Amino acid sequence: MKKVLITGSSRGIGLETALAFGRAGYQVFATLRNPGGATELRQKIKAESLSISLHAMDVNSDESVTSCIKQIMQDYGAIDVLVNNAGIGLNGSIEEMPISEFKAVMETNFFGAVRCIQAVIPSMRTRKSGCIINVTSISGRLTSSPLGCYSASKFALEAVSEALAQEVKPFNIRVGIIEPGIIDTDMAHEIEEEHTSIYPSSKRMADLFFASLKNPTPATLVADQIVEFASENSWILRHPVGPDALPFILWRNSMTDEEWTDRNSLPDKEWYDAAEREFGLNARRD
């Protein structure tokens, strides 16, 4: 039975990924800050008799990551698959977001993943076998205000993943980047809430998420893609997931940097008109 360790398993994509791997016959180590609060996950594990165990791990802590992963490997053996899913999605304009929030996002979304990668690679490299899957976002391929901070963390993880893939391929370790679009998760619903800002982009992005979530894409779609990559012998690096993921990326790639800047600097009416005309999404709430 192959073994997989997943970070951020308490809700959303992480929870569904843990369940999907368990249903696929993996031995799952679902890590999260507070295992005692994972009521939904515990109930589903029990109801389906899945081989999933919960482990306390804070990806923001060197000591927590090192000790947790070391203990798991001592108790159960080598980890075959690592899924770096833990993340936070604070949003706000560059001017208005406190530096402390920039640091918090980078600490979890970027450094948290790097900590876990460094903890599992030595064993994978020695065995010449392993799979590392990093969950980023389409925001790791394009960026719009007020998601500059979140995008920065995902751009960084994309860059590290690309370099990592080159480093570990000679050791038969596969690296995959999962790039979800707008998925029906708590994080997405937090973005759709309107926030007071001096910049109109804050309301626009909230409206865009609100419109998209009228026809929600479930987190199970992302979980299934993660399990599929882990279970197959694919060396394809990037995997956009969701009906809007690749279209968003292609939309951005169809413009120069200057055109993209101008597109997102339009007055409100023109911006909403352009979103509907170019992407077929009516983002107006009223």
PDB file of C-alpha atoms in Angstrom:
ATOM      1  CA  MET A   1       0.000   0.000   0.000  1.00  0.00           C
ATOM      2  CA  LYS A   2       1.477   3.349  -1.044  1.00  0.00           C
ATOM      3  CA  LYS A   3       1.686   6.105   1.540  1.00  0.00           C
ATOM      4  CA  VAL A   4       0.726   9.741   1.010  1.00  0.00           C
ATOM      5  CA  LEU A   5       1.132  12.752   3.280  1.00  0.00           C
ATOM      6  CA  ILE A   6      -1.219  15.702   2.734  1.00  0.00           C
ATOM      7  CA  THR A   7      -0.958  19.144   4.351  1.00  0.00           C
ATOM      8  CA  GLY A   8      -3.926  21.360   5.158  1.00  0.00           C
ATOM      9  CA  SER A   9      -6.380  18.477   5.409  1.00  0.00           C
ATOM     10  CA  SER A  10      -8.999  20.083   7.644  1.00  0.00           C
ATOM     11  CA  ARG A  11     -11.284  21.400   4.890  1.00  0.00           C
ATOM     12  CA  GLY A  12     -11.759  22.076   1.209  1.00  0.00           C
ATOM     13  CA  ILE A  13      -9.287  20.628  -1.268  1.00  0.00           C
ATOM     14  CA  GLY A  14      -7.131  19.053   1.445  1.00  0.00           C
ATOM     15  CA  LEU A  15     -10.020  17.214   3.058  1.00  0.00           C
ATOM     16  CA  GLU A  16     -11.349  15.930  -0.274  1.00  0.00           C
ATOM     17  CA  THR A  17      -7.848  14.893  -1.348  1.00  0.00           C
ATOM     18  CA  ALA A  18      -7.351  12.861   1.820  1.00  0.00           C
ATOM     19  CA  LEU A  19     -10.658  11.088   1.215  1.00  0.00           C
ATOM     20  CA  ALA A  20      -9.905  10.513  -2.479  1.00  0.00           C
ATOM     21  CA  PHE A  21      -6.550   8.895  -1.713  1.00  0.00           C
ATOM     22  CA  GLY A  22      -8.113   6.786   1.024  1.00  0.00           C
ATOM     23  CA  ARG A  23     -10.810   5.562  -1.367  1.00  0.00           C
ATOM     24  CA  ALA A  24      -8.097   4.788  -3.941  1.00  0.00           C
ATOM     25  CA  GLY A  25      -6.401   2.405  -1.518  1.00  0.00           C
ATOM     26  CA  TYR A  26      -3.576   4.583  -0.213  1.00  0.00           C
ATOM     27  CA  GLN A  27      -2.448   4.816   3.382  1.00  0.00           C
ATOM     28  CA  VAL A  28      -3.092   8.480   4.107  1.00  0.00           C
ATOM     29  CA  PHE A  29      -1.417  10.755   6.650  1.00  0.00           C
ATOM     30  CA  ALA A  30      -3.692  13.791   6.835  1.00  0.00           C
ATOM     31  CA  THR A  31      -1.839  16.603   8.558  1.00  0.00           C
ATOM     32  CA  LEU A  32      -3.409  19.729  10.012  1.00  0.00           C
ATOM     33  CA  ARG A  33      -2.824  22.158  12.841  1.00  0.00           C
ATOM     34  CA  ASN A  34      -5.679  20.925  15.008  1.00  0.00           C
ATOM     35  CA  PRO A  35      -6.694  17.276  14.421  1.00  0.00           C
ATOM     36  CA  GLY A  36      -9.226  17.541  17.228  1.00  0.00           C
ATOM     37  CA  GLY A  37     -11.278  19.978  15.182  1.00  0.00           C
ATOM     38  CA  ALA A  38     -11.503  17.801  12.049  1.00  0.00           C
ATOM     39  CA  THR A  39     -14.982  16.504  12.818  1.00  0.00           C
ATOM     40  CA  GLU A  40     -16.169  16.099   9.222  1.00  0.00           C
ATOM     41  CA  LEU A  41     -13.035  14.234   8.157  1.00  0.00           C
ATOM     42  CA  ARG A  42     -13.188  11.913  11.174  1.00  0.00           C
ATOM     43  CA  GLN A  43     -16.828  11.079  10.513  1.00  0.00           C
ATOM     44  CA  LYS A  44     -16.165  10.174   6.881  1.00  0.00           C
ATOM     45  CA  ILE A  45     -13.101   8.094   7.763  1.00  0.00           C
ATOM     46  CA  LYS A  46     -15.185   6.094  10.229  1.00  0.00           C
ATOM     47  CA  ALA A  47     -18.208   5.751   7.953  1.00  0.00           C
ATOM     48  CA  GLU A  48     -16.117   4.452   5.046  1.00  0.00           C
ATOM     49  CA  SER A  49     -13.457   2.571   7.071  1.00  0.00           C
ATOM     50  CA  LEU A  50     -10.667   4.408   5.253  1.00  0.00           C
ATOM     51  CA  SER A  51      -6.962   4.019   5.979  1.00  0.00           C
ATOM     52  CA  ILE A  52      -6.501   7.648   6.996  1.00  0.00           C
ATOM     53  CA  SER A  53      -4.779   8.835  10.160  1.00  0.00           C
ATOM     54  CA  LEU A  54      -4.699  12.426  11.426  1.00  0.00           C
ATOM     55  CA  HIS A  55      -1.474  14.085  12.539  1.00  0.00           C
ATOM     56  CA  ALA A  56      -0.820  17.495  14.095  1.00  0.00           C
ATOM     57  CA  MET A  57       1.564  19.547  11.975  1.00  0.00           C
ATOM     58  CA  ASP A  58       2.033  23.290  11.540  1.00  0.00           C
ATOM     59  CA  VAL A  59       3.714  23.979   8.195  1.00  0.00           C
ATOM     60  CA  ASN A  60       4.831  27.372   9.544  1.00  0.00           C
ATOM     61  CA  SER A  61       7.136  25.666  12.047  1.00  0.00           C
ATOM     62  CA  ASP A  62      10.466  24.023  11.177  1.00  0.00           C
ATOM     63  CA  GLU A  63      10.284  21.915  14.336  1.00  0.00           C
ATOM     64  CA  SER A  64       6.680  20.813  13.787  1.00  0.00           C
ATOM     65  CA  VAL A  65       7.281  19.733  10.187  1.00  0.00           C
ATOM     66  CA  THR A  66      10.528  17.937  10.954  1.00  0.00           C
ATOM     67  CA  SER A  67       9.242  16.096  14.008  1.00  0.00           C
ATOM     68  CA  CYS A  68       5.901  15.104  12.470  1.00  0.00           C
ATOM     69  CA  ILE A  69       7.327  13.728   9.233  1.00  0.00           C
ATOM     70  CA  LYS A  70      10.199  12.011  11.029  1.00  0.00           C
ATOM     71  CA  GLN A  71       7.747  10.294  13.405  1.00  0.00           C
ATOM     72  CA  ILE A  72       5.467   9.187  10.569  1.00  0.00           C
ATOM     73  CA  MET A  73       8.375   7.624   8.685  1.00  0.00           C
ATOM     74  CA  GLN A  74       9.639   5.913  11.831  1.00  0.00           C
ATOM     75  CA  ASP A  75       6.208   4.462  12.574  1.00  0.00           C
ATOM     76  CA  TYR A  76       4.976   3.628   9.079  1.00  0.00           C
ATOM     77  CA  GLY A  77       7.920   3.678   6.685  1.00  0.00           C
ATOM     78  CA  ALA A  78       8.832   5.872   3.733  1.00  0.00           C
ATOM     79  CA  ILE A  79       6.380   8.375   2.255  1.00  0.00           C
ATOM     80  CA  ASP A  80       5.689   7.772  -1.427  1.00  0.00           C
ATOM     81  CA  VAL A  81       3.674  10.910  -2.185  1.00  0.00           C
ATOM     82  CA  LEU A  82       3.724  14.396  -0.665  1.00  0.00           C
ATOM     83  CA  VAL A  83       0.829  16.766  -1.394  1.00  0.00           C
ATOM     84  CA  ASN A  84       1.533  20.353  -0.387  1.00  0.00           C
ATOM     85  CA  ASN A  85      -1.946  21.798  -0.108  1.00  0.00           C
ATOM     86  CA  ALA A  86      -1.900  23.978   3.035  1.00  0.00           C
ATOM     87  CA  GLY A  87      -2.544  27.603   2.180  1.00  0.00           C
ATOM     88  CA  ILE A  88      -4.198  30.856   3.171  1.00  0.00           C
ATOM     89  CA  GLY A  89      -5.805  33.398   0.859  1.00  0.00           C
ATOM     90  CA  LEU A  90      -5.595  36.879   2.346  1.00  0.00           C
ATOM     91  CA  ASN A  91      -6.368  39.563  -0.211  1.00  0.00           C
ATOM     92  CA  GLY A  92      -5.973  43.307  -0.361  1.00  0.00           C
ATOM     93  CA  SER A  93      -4.248  46.066  -2.273  1.00  0.00           C
ATOM     94  CA  ILE A  94      -0.467  46.389  -2.006  1.00  0.00           C
ATOM     95  CA  GLU A  95      -0.814  49.734  -0.248  1.00  0.00           C
ATOM     96  CA  GLU A  96      -3.415  48.624   2.269  1.00  0.00           C
ATOM     97  CA  MET A  97      -2.207  45.152   3.228  1.00  0.00           C
ATOM     98  CA  PRO A  98       0.025  45.118   6.339  1.00  0.00           C
ATOM     99  CA  ILE A  99       3.498  43.650   5.957  1.00  0.00           C
ATOM    100  CA  SER A 100       2.583  41.146   8.659  1.00  0.00           C
ATOM    101  CA  GLU A 101      -0.086  39.689   6.350  1.00  0.00           C
ATOM    102  CA  PHE A 102       2.345  39.500   3.435  1.00  0.00           C
ATOM    103  CA  LYS A 103       4.691  37.525   5.685  1.00  0.00           C
ATOM    104  CA  ALA A 104       1.897  35.252   6.920  1.00  0.00           C
ATOM    105  CA  VAL A 105       0.854  34.325   3.377  1.00  0.00           C
ATOM    106  CA  MET A 106       4.412  33.616   2.269  1.00  0.00           C
ATOM    107  CA  GLU A 107       5.148  31.654   5.450  1.00  0.00           C
ATOM    108  CA  THR A 108       2.292  29.220   4.866  1.00  0.00           C
ATOM    109  CA  ASN A 109       1.892  29.083   1.092  1.00  0.00           C
ATOM    110  CA  PHE A 110       5.576  29.099   0.143  1.00  0.00           C
ATOM    111  CA  PHE A 111       7.924  28.334   3.026  1.00  0.00           C
ATOM    112  CA  GLY A 112       5.496  25.755   4.431  1.00  0.00           C
ATOM    113  CA  ALA A 113       5.706  23.778   1.197  1.00  0.00           C
ATOM    114  CA  VAL A 114       9.492  24.094   1.050  1.00  0.00           C
ATOM    115  CA  ARG A 115       9.808  22.774   4.602  1.00  0.00           C
ATOM    116  CA  CYS A 116       7.813  19.670   3.740  1.00  0.00           C
ATOM    117  CA  ILE A 117       9.704  19.125   0.480  1.00  0.00           C
ATOM    118  CA  GLN A 118      13.033  19.248   2.275  1.00  0.00           C
ATOM    119  CA  ALA A 119      11.773  16.801   4.887  1.00  0.00           C
ATOM    120  CA  VAL A 120      10.748  14.071   2.420  1.00  0.00           C
ATOM    121  CA  ILE A 121      13.305  14.405  -0.379  1.00  0.00           C
ATOM    122  CA  PRO A 122      16.258  12.606   1.284  1.00  0.00           C
ATOM    123  CA  SER A 123      14.268   9.382   1.656  1.00  0.00           C
ATOM    124  CA  MET A 124      12.817   9.643  -1.848  1.00  0.00           C
ATOM    125  CA  ARG A 125      16.231  10.378  -3.337  1.00  0.00           C
ATOM    126  CA  THR A 126      17.822   7.402  -1.567  1.00  0.00           C
ATOM    127  CA  ARG A 127      15.061   5.076  -2.772  1.00  0.00           C
ATOM    128  CA  LYS A 128      15.016   6.700  -6.234  1.00  0.00           C
ATOM    129  CA  SER A 129      11.250   6.858  -6.051  1.00  0.00           C
ATOM    130  CA  GLY A 130       8.687   9.456  -5.047  1.00  0.00           C
ATOM    131  CA  CYS A 131       6.115  12.013  -6.081  1.00  0.00           C
ATOM    132  CA  ILE A 132       5.757  15.617  -4.910  1.00  0.00           C
ATOM    133  CA  ILE A 133       2.562  17.499  -5.760  1.00  0.00           C
ATOM    134  CA  ASN A 134       2.293  21.215  -5.068  1.00  0.00           C
ATOM    135  CA  VAL A 135      -1.133  22.829  -5.146  1.00  0.00           C
ATOM    136  CA  THR A 136      -0.772  26.366  -6.465  1.00  0.00           C
ATOM    137  CA  SER A 137      -3.529  28.207  -8.361  1.00  0.00           C
ATOM    138  CA  ILE A 138      -4.147  29.908 -11.657  1.00  0.00           C
ATOM    139  CA  SER A 139      -3.020  32.883  -9.553  1.00  0.00           C
ATOM    140  CA  GLY A 140       0.428  31.341  -9.879  1.00  0.00           C
ATOM    141  CA  ARG A 141       0.231  31.994 -13.622  1.00  0.00           C
ATOM    142  CA  LEU A 142      -1.523  35.390 -13.730  1.00  0.00           C
ATOM    143  CA  THR A 143      -2.188  38.104 -11.215  1.00  0.00           C
ATOM    144  CA  SER A 144      -4.879  40.715 -10.672  1.00  0.00           C
ATOM    145  CA  SER A 145      -5.440  43.137  -7.834  1.00  0.00           C
ATOM    146  CA  PRO A 146      -6.321  42.643  -5.003  1.00  0.00           C
ATOM    147  CA  LEU A 147      -4.697  39.175  -5.070  1.00  0.00           C
ATOM    148  CA  GLY A 148      -1.136  40.434  -5.504  1.00  0.00           C
ATOM    149  CA  CYS A 149       0.095  38.982  -2.218  1.00  0.00           C
ATOM    150  CA  TYR A 150      -1.595  35.608  -2.741  1.00  0.00           C
ATOM    151  CA  SER A 151      -0.332  35.462  -6.321  1.00  0.00           C
ATOM    152  CA  ALA A 152       3.204  36.264  -5.181  1.00  0.00           C
ATOM    153  CA  SER A 153       3.184  33.211  -2.918  1.00  0.00           C
ATOM    154  CA  LYS A 154       1.840  30.988  -5.700  1.00  0.00           C
ATOM    155  CA  PHE A 155       4.247  32.392  -8.318  1.00  0.00           C
ATOM    156  CA  ALA A 156       7.057  31.573  -5.875  1.00  0.00           C
ATOM    157  CA  LEU A 157       5.834  28.008  -5.371  1.00  0.00           C
ATOM    158  CA  GLU A 158       5.515  27.545  -9.138  1.00  0.00           C
ATOM    159  CA  ALA A 159       9.128  28.688  -9.580  1.00  0.00           C
ATOM    160  CA  VAL A 160      10.456  26.381  -6.879  1.00  0.00           C
ATOM    161  CA  SER A 161       8.434  23.484  -8.276  1.00  0.00           C
ATOM    162  CA  GLU A 162       9.912  23.998 -11.744  1.00  0.00           C
ATOM    163  CA  ALA A 163      13.452  24.078 -10.385  1.00  0.00           C
ATOM    164  CA  LEU A 164      12.739  21.092  -8.120  1.00  0.00           C
ATOM    165  CA  ALA A 165      11.473  19.026 -11.053  1.00  0.00           C
ATOM    166  CA  GLN A 166      14.829  19.513 -12.762  1.00  0.00           C
ATOM    167  CA  GLU A 167      16.817  18.626  -9.655  1.00  0.00           C
ATOM    168  CA  VAL A 168      15.023  15.426  -8.708  1.00  0.00           C
ATOM    169  CA  LYS A 169      14.147  13.848 -12.061  1.00  0.00           C
ATOM    170  CA  PRO A 170      17.532  12.027 -12.207  1.00  0.00           C
ATOM    171  CA  PHE A 171      16.437  10.356  -8.951  1.00  0.00           C
ATOM    172  CA  ASN A 172      13.114   9.227 -10.450  1.00  0.00           C
ATOM    173  CA  ILE A 173      11.104  11.679  -8.311  1.00  0.00           C
ATOM    174  CA  ARG A 174       8.136  13.187 -10.129  1.00  0.00           C
ATOM    175  CA  VAL A 175       6.931  16.735  -9.472  1.00  0.00           C
ATOM    176  CA  GLY A 176       3.466  17.993 -10.372  1.00  0.00           C
ATOM    177  CA  ILE A 177       1.883  21.428 -10.057  1.00  0.00           C
ATOM    178  CA  ILE A 178      -1.901  21.479  -9.629  1.00  0.00           C
ATOM    179  CA  GLU A 179      -3.414  24.829 -10.654  1.00  0.00           C
ATOM    180  CA  PRO A 180      -7.065  25.140  -9.592  1.00  0.00           C
ATOM    181  CA  GLY A 181      -9.301  27.859 -10.967  1.00  0.00           C
ATOM    182  CA  ILE A 182     -12.152  29.230  -8.852  1.00  0.00           C
ATOM    183  CA  ILE A 183     -13.209  26.278  -6.682  1.00  0.00           C
ATOM    184  CA  ASP A 184     -16.086  26.044  -4.219  1.00  0.00           C
ATOM    185  CA  THR A 185     -14.041  26.341  -1.017  1.00  0.00           C
ATOM    186  CA  ASP A 186     -14.162  28.512   2.092  1.00  0.00           C
ATOM    187  CA  MET A 187     -11.225  30.502   0.704  1.00  0.00           C
ATOM    188  CA  ALA A 188     -13.106  31.349  -2.489  1.00  0.00           C
ATOM    189  CA  HIS A 189     -16.199  32.393  -0.537  1.00  0.00           C
ATOM    190  CA  GLU A 190     -14.028  34.654   1.613  1.00  0.00           C
ATOM    191  CA  ILE A 191     -12.764  36.394  -1.535  1.00  0.00           C
ATOM    192  CA  GLU A 192     -16.325  36.899  -2.819  1.00  0.00           C
ATOM    193  CA  GLU A 193     -17.156  38.918   0.294  1.00  0.00           C
ATOM    194  CA  GLU A 194     -16.903  42.646  -0.362  1.00  0.00           C
ATOM    195  CA  HIS A 195     -14.168  44.512   1.530  1.00  0.00           C
ATOM    196  CA  THR A 196     -13.769  48.235   2.006  1.00  0.00           C
ATOM    197  CA  SER A 197     -10.909  49.559  -0.080  1.00  0.00           C
ATOM    198  CA  ILE A 198      -9.841  52.752  -1.813  1.00  0.00           C
ATOM    199  CA  TYR A 199      -9.199  50.614  -4.909  1.00  0.00           C
ATOM    200  CA  PRO A 200     -12.135  49.465  -7.094  1.00  0.00           C
ATOM    201  CA  SER A 201     -10.358  46.187  -7.898  1.00  0.00           C
ATOM    202  CA  SER A 202     -11.334  44.818  -4.487  1.00  0.00           C
ATOM    203  CA  LYS A 203     -15.062  44.954  -5.285  1.00  0.00           C
ATOM    204  CA  ARG A 204     -14.513  43.759  -8.847  1.00  0.00           C
ATOM    205  CA  MET A 205     -12.663  40.616  -7.772  1.00  0.00           C
ATOM    206  CA  ALA A 206     -15.291  39.896  -5.131  1.00  0.00           C
ATOM    207  CA  ASP A 207     -17.966  40.236  -7.810  1.00  0.00           C
ATOM    208  CA  LEU A 208     -16.042  37.970 -10.189  1.00  0.00           C
ATOM    209  CA  PHE A 209     -15.828  35.226  -7.557  1.00  0.00           C
ATOM    210  CA  PHE A 210     -19.489  35.745  -6.610  1.00  0.00           C
ATOM    211  CA  ALA A 211     -20.551  35.274 -10.237  1.00  0.00           C
ATOM    212  CA  SER A 212     -18.350  32.220 -10.727  1.00  0.00           C
ATOM    213  CA  LEU A 213     -19.560  30.555  -7.538  1.00  0.00           C
ATOM    214  CA  LYS A 214     -23.153  30.671  -8.770  1.00  0.00           C
ATOM    215  CA  ASN A 215     -22.125  27.569 -10.720  1.00  0.00           C
ATOM    216  CA  PRO A 216     -19.633  26.104  -8.235  1.00  0.00           C
ATOM    217  CA  THR A 217     -16.828  23.727  -9.146  1.00  0.00           C
ATOM    218  CA  PRO A 218     -16.426  21.177  -6.305  1.00  0.00           C
ATOM    219  CA  ALA A 219     -13.138  20.553  -4.543  1.00  0.00           C
ATOM    220  CA  THR A 220     -13.520  16.871  -5.434  1.00  0.00           C
ATOM    221  CA  LEU A 221     -12.530  17.735  -9.017  1.00  0.00           C
ATOM    222  CA  VAL A 222      -9.146  18.961  -7.793  1.00  0.00           C
ATOM    223  CA  ALA A 223      -8.742  15.989  -5.468  1.00  0.00           C
ATOM    224  CA  ASP A 224      -9.373  13.562  -8.314  1.00  0.00           C
ATOM    225  CA  GLN A 225      -6.729  15.278 -10.472  1.00  0.00           C
ATOM    226  CA  ILE A 226      -4.207  15.030  -7.654  1.00  0.00           C
ATOM    227  CA  VAL A 227      -4.846  11.314  -7.173  1.00  0.00           C
ATOM    228  CA  GLU A 228      -4.682  10.757 -10.923  1.00  0.00           C
ATOM    229  CA  PHE A 229      -1.253  12.384 -11.189  1.00  0.00           C
ATOM    230  CA  ALA A 230       0.054  10.459  -8.183  1.00  0.00           C
ATOM    231  CA  SER A 231      -1.225   7.143  -9.519  1.00  0.00           C
ATOM    232  CA  GLU A 232      -0.001   7.465 -13.098  1.00  0.00           C
ATOM    233  CA  ASN A 233       3.534   7.652 -14.460  1.00  0.00           C
ATOM    234  CA  SER A 234       3.142  11.177 -15.817  1.00  0.00           C
ATOM    235  CA  TRP A 235       5.998  13.655 -15.989  1.00  0.00           C
ATOM    236  CA  ILE A 236       3.785  16.551 -17.118  1.00  0.00           C
ATOM    237  CA  LEU A 237       4.582  19.418 -14.765  1.00  0.00           C
ATOM    238  CA  ARG A 238       1.552  21.737 -14.817  1.00  0.00           C
ATOM    239  CA  HIS A 239      -2.100  20.714 -14.504  1.00  0.00           C
ATOM    240  CA  PRO A 240      -4.786  23.452 -14.646  1.00  0.00           C
ATOM    241  CA  VAL A 241      -7.966  22.150 -12.973  1.00  0.00           C
ATOM    242  CA  GLY A 242     -11.539  23.361 -13.330  1.00  0.00           C
ATOM    243  CA  PRO A 243     -13.622  24.640 -16.226  1.00  0.00           C
ATOM    244  CA  ASP A 244     -12.249  28.179 -15.942  1.00  0.00           C
ATOM    245  CA  ALA A 245      -8.583  27.394 -15.199  1.00  0.00           C
ATOM    246  CA  LEU A 246      -7.118  26.974 -18.672  1.00  0.00           C
ATOM    247  CA  PRO A 247      -9.432  29.610 -20.226  1.00  0.00           C
ATOM    248  CA  PHE A 248      -8.243  32.156 -17.629  1.00  0.00           C
ATOM    249  CA  ILE A 249      -4.597  31.313 -18.372  1.00  0.00           C
ATOM    250  CA  LEU A 250      -5.112  31.514 -22.136  1.00  0.00           C
ATOM    251  CA  TRP A 251      -7.028  34.789 -21.701  1.00  0.00           C
ATOM    252  CA  ARG A 252      -4.077  36.301 -19.881  1.00  0.00           C
ATOM    253  CA  ASN A 253      -1.578  34.904 -22.370  1.00  0.00           C
ATOM    254  CA  SER A 254      -3.492  36.477 -25.241  1.00  0.00           C
ATOM    255  CA  MET A 255      -2.475  39.939 -23.998  1.00  0.00           C
ATOM    256  CA  THR A 256       0.807  41.750 -23.605  1.00  0.00           C
ATOM    257  CA  ASP A 257       1.771  42.867 -20.114  1.00  0.00           C
ATOM    258  CA  GLU A 258       0.731  46.387 -21.024  1.00  0.00           C
ATOM    259  CA  GLU A 259      -2.627  45.252 -22.389  1.00  0.00           C
ATOM    260  CA  TRP A 260      -3.263  43.240 -19.205  1.00  0.00           C
ATOM    261  CA  THR A 261      -2.413  46.267 -17.072  1.00  0.00           C
ATOM    262  CA  ASP A 262      -4.703  48.485 -19.130  1.00  0.00           C
ATOM    263  CA  ARG A 263      -7.457  45.849 -19.034  1.00  0.00           C
ATOM    264  CA  ASN A 264      -7.443  45.796 -15.246  1.00  0.00           C
ATOM    265  CA  SER A 265      -7.183  49.586 -14.931  1.00  0.00           C
ATOM    266  CA  LEU A 266     -10.397  50.338 -16.803  1.00  0.00           C
ATOM    267  CA  PRO A 267     -13.246  52.337 -15.230  1.00  0.00           C
ATOM    268  CA  ASP A 268     -15.861  50.115 -13.604  1.00  0.00           C
ATOM    269  CA  LYS A 269     -18.415  50.002 -16.404  1.00  0.00           C
ATOM    270  CA  GLU A 270     -15.794  49.215 -19.040  1.00  0.00           C
ATOM    271  CA  TRP A 271     -14.206  46.569 -16.798  1.00  0.00           C
ATOM    272  CA  TYR A 272     -17.499  44.716 -16.257  1.00  0.00           C
ATOM    273  CA  ASP A 273     -18.361  45.026 -19.946  1.00  0.00           C
ATOM    274  CA  ALA A 274     -14.964  43.612 -20.906  1.00  0.00           C
ATOM    275  CA  ALA A 275     -15.288  40.683 -18.479  1.00  0.00           C
ATOM    276  CA  GLU A 276     -18.599  39.745 -20.034  1.00  0.00           C
ATOM    277  CA  ARG A 277     -17.429  40.294 -23.606  1.00  0.00           C
ATOM    278  CA  GLU A 278     -14.023  38.598 -23.330  1.00  0.00           C
ATOM    279  CA  PHE A 279     -14.780  35.852 -20.835  1.00  0.00           C
ATOM    280  CA  GLY A 280     -18.526  35.434 -21.008  1.00  0.00           C
ATOM    281  CA  LEU A 281     -19.032  36.145 -17.308  1.00  0.00           C
ATOM    282  CA  ASN A 282     -21.489  38.756 -16.056  1.00  0.00           C
ATOM    283  CA  ALA A 283     -19.829  39.849 -12.831  1.00  0.00           C
ATOM    284  CA  ARG A 284     -22.329  42.579 -11.979  1.00  0.00           C
ATOM    285  CA  ARG A 285     -24.169  41.833  -8.732  1.00  0.00           C
ATOM    286  CA  ASP A 286     -26.975  44.367  -9.205  1.00  0.00           C
TER     287      ASP A 286
END
